[in-house]
Tab-separated table of C-alpha atoms in Angstrom:
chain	number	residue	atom	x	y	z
A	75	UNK	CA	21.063	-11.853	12.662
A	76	UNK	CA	18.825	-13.451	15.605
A	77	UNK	CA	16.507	-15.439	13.082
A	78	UNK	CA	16.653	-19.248	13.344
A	79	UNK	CA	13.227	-18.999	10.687
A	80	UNK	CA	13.822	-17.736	7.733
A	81	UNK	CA	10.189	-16.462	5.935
A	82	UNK	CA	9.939	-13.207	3.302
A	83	UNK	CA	7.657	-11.063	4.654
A	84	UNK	CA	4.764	-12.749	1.731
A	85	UNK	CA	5.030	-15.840	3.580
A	86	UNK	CA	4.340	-13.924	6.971
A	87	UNK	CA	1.630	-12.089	5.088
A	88	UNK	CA	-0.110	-15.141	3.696
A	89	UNK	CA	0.537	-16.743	7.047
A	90	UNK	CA	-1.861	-14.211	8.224
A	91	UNK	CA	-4.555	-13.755	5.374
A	92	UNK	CA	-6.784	-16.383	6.441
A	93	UNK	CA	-7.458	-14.957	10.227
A	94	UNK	CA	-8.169	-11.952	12.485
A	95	UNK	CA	-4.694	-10.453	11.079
A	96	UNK	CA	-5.742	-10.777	7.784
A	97	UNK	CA	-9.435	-9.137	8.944
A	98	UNK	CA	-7.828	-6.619	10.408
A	99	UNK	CA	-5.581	-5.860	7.490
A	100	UNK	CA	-2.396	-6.168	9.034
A	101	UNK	CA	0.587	-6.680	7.138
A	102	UNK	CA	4.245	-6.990	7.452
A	103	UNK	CA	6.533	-4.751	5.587
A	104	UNK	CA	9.702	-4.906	7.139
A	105	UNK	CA	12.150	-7.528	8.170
A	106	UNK	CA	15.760	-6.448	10.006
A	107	UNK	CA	18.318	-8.106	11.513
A	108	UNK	CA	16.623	-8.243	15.225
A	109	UNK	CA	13.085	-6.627	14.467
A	110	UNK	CA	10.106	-7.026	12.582
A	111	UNK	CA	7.354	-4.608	11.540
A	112	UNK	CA	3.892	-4.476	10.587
A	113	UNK	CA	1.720	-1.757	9.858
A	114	UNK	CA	-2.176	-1.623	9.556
A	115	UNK	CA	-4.350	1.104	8.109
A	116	UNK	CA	-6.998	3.018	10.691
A	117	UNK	CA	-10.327	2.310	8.944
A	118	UNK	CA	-13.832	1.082	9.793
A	119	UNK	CA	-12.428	-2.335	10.909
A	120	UNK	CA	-9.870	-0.694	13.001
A	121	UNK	CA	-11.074	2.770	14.632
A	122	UNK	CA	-13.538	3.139	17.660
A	123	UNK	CA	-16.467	5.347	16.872
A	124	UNK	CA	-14.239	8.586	17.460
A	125	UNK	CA	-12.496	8.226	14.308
A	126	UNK	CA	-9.229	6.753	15.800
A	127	UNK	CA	-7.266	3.686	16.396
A	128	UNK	CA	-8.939	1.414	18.560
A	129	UNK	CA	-7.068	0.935	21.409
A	130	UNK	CA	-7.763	-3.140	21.596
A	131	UNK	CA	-6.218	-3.696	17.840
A	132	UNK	CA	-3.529	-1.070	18.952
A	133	UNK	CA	-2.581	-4.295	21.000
A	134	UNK	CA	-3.456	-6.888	18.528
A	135	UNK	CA	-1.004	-4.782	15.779
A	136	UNK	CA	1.674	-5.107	18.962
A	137	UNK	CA	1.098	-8.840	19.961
A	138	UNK	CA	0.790	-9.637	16.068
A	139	UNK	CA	4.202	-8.248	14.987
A	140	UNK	CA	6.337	-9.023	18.328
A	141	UNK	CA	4.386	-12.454	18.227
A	142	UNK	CA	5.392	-13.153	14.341
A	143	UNK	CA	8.941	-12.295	15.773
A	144	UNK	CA	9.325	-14.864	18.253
A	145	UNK	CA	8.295	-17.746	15.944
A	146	UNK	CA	11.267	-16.468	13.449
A	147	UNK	CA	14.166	-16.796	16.632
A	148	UNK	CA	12.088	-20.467	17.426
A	149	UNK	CA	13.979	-23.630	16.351
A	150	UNK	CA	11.983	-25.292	13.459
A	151	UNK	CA	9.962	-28.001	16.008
A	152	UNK	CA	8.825	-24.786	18.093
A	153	UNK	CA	5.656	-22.350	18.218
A	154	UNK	CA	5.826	-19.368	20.320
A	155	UNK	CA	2.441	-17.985	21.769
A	156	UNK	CA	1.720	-15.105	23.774
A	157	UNK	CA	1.967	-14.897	28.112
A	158	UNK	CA	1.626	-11.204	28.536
A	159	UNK	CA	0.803	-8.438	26.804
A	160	UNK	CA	1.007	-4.521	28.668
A	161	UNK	CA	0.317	-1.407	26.704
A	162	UNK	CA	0.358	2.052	26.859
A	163	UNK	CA	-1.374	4.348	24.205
A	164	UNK	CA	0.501	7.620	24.398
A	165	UNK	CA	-1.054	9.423	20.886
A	166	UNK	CA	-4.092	8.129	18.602
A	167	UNK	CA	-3.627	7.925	15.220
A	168	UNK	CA	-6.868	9.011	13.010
A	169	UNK	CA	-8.436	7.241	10.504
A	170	UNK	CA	-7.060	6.918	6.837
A	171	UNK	CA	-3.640	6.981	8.508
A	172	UNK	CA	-1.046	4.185	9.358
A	173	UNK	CA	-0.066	2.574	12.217
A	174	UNK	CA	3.318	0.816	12.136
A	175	UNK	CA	4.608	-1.408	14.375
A	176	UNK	CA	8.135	-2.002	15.539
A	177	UNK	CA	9.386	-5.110	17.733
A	178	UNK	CA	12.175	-5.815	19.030
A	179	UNK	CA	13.650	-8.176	21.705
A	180	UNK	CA	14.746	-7.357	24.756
A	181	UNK	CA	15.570	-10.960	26.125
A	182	UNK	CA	15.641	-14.590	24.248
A	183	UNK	CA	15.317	-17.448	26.494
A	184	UNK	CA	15.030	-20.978	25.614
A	185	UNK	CA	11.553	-20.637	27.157
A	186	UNK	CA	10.584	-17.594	27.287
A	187	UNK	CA	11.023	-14.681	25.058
A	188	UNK	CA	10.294	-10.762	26.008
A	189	UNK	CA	9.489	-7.966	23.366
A	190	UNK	CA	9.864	-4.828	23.247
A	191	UNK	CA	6.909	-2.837	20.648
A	192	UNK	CA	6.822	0.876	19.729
A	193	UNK	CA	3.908	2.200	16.972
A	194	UNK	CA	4.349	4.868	14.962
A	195	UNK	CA	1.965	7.520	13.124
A	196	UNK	CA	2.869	8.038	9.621
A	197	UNK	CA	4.948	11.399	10.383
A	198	UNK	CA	6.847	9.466	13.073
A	199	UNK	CA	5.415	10.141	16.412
A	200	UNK	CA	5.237	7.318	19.252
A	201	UNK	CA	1.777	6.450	19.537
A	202	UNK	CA	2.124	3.338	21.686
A	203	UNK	CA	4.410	0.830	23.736
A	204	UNK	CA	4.091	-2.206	24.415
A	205	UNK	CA	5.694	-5.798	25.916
A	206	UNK	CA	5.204	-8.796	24.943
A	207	UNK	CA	6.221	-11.465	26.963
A	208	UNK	CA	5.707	-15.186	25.051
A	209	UNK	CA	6.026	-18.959	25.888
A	210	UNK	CA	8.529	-21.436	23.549
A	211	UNK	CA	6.296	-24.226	23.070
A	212	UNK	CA	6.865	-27.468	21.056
A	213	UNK	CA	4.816	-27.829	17.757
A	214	UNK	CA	1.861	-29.767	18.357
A	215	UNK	CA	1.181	-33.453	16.817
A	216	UNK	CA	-0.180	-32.829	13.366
């Protein structure tokens, strides 16, 4: 197991209620032993006018999940925050379906971690991919 955090996914969740992941509706719903996923539902706060997943919270669902990831592997005095994001929507999803989000490392430095995201439709099909590239920071002050 790559975790150095160790939160249940309704600490994750409540980490999130109070901001744009919470908005969003966002949640995490599964926790492995090197990946983390989140799904979201395609609704009026997530779909573009077309009646599918917007492509910009496509990303946010990516950088969210992969993101939420990198704190876990972080040693307790660290934050992680995000350098680079690149996606590539290959399938929309329509509304009153799921999105779910898989991430997965592909390289943990001490200062600089890389993810690797693929989101799924409900039935299974790749929908996006992503990489998230993020910078080990130390906590700030309190």
């Amino acid at each position: 197991m790559i975790w150095k955090k160790h939160f249940t996914l309704e600490q994750l969740n409540e980490m999130g209620k109070h901001c744009a992941v919470g908005h969003l509706g966002i949640h995490f719903t599964q926790i492995g032993e090197d990946w983390l996923e989140a799904e979201l539902t395609v609704n009026e706060k997530t779909m573009q006018p077309f009646g599918v997943l917007h492509g910009g919270i496509s990303a946010t669902l990516a950088e969210t999940v992969a993101n939420a990831g990198s704190l876990l592997v972080c040693e307790p005095h660290q934050i992680a925050v995000g350098m680079e994001l690149n996606i590539s929507h290959l399938k929309s999803i329509k509304a009153g379906k799921k999105a779910i989000a898989r991430a997965y490392p592909l390289k943990l430095g001490r200062e600089v971690h890389v993810w690797n995201i693929e989101t799924k439709d409900e039935e299974g099909n790749l929908c996006a991919v992503a990489r998230l590239s993020t910078k080990v920071l130390d906590k700030p002050a309190a």
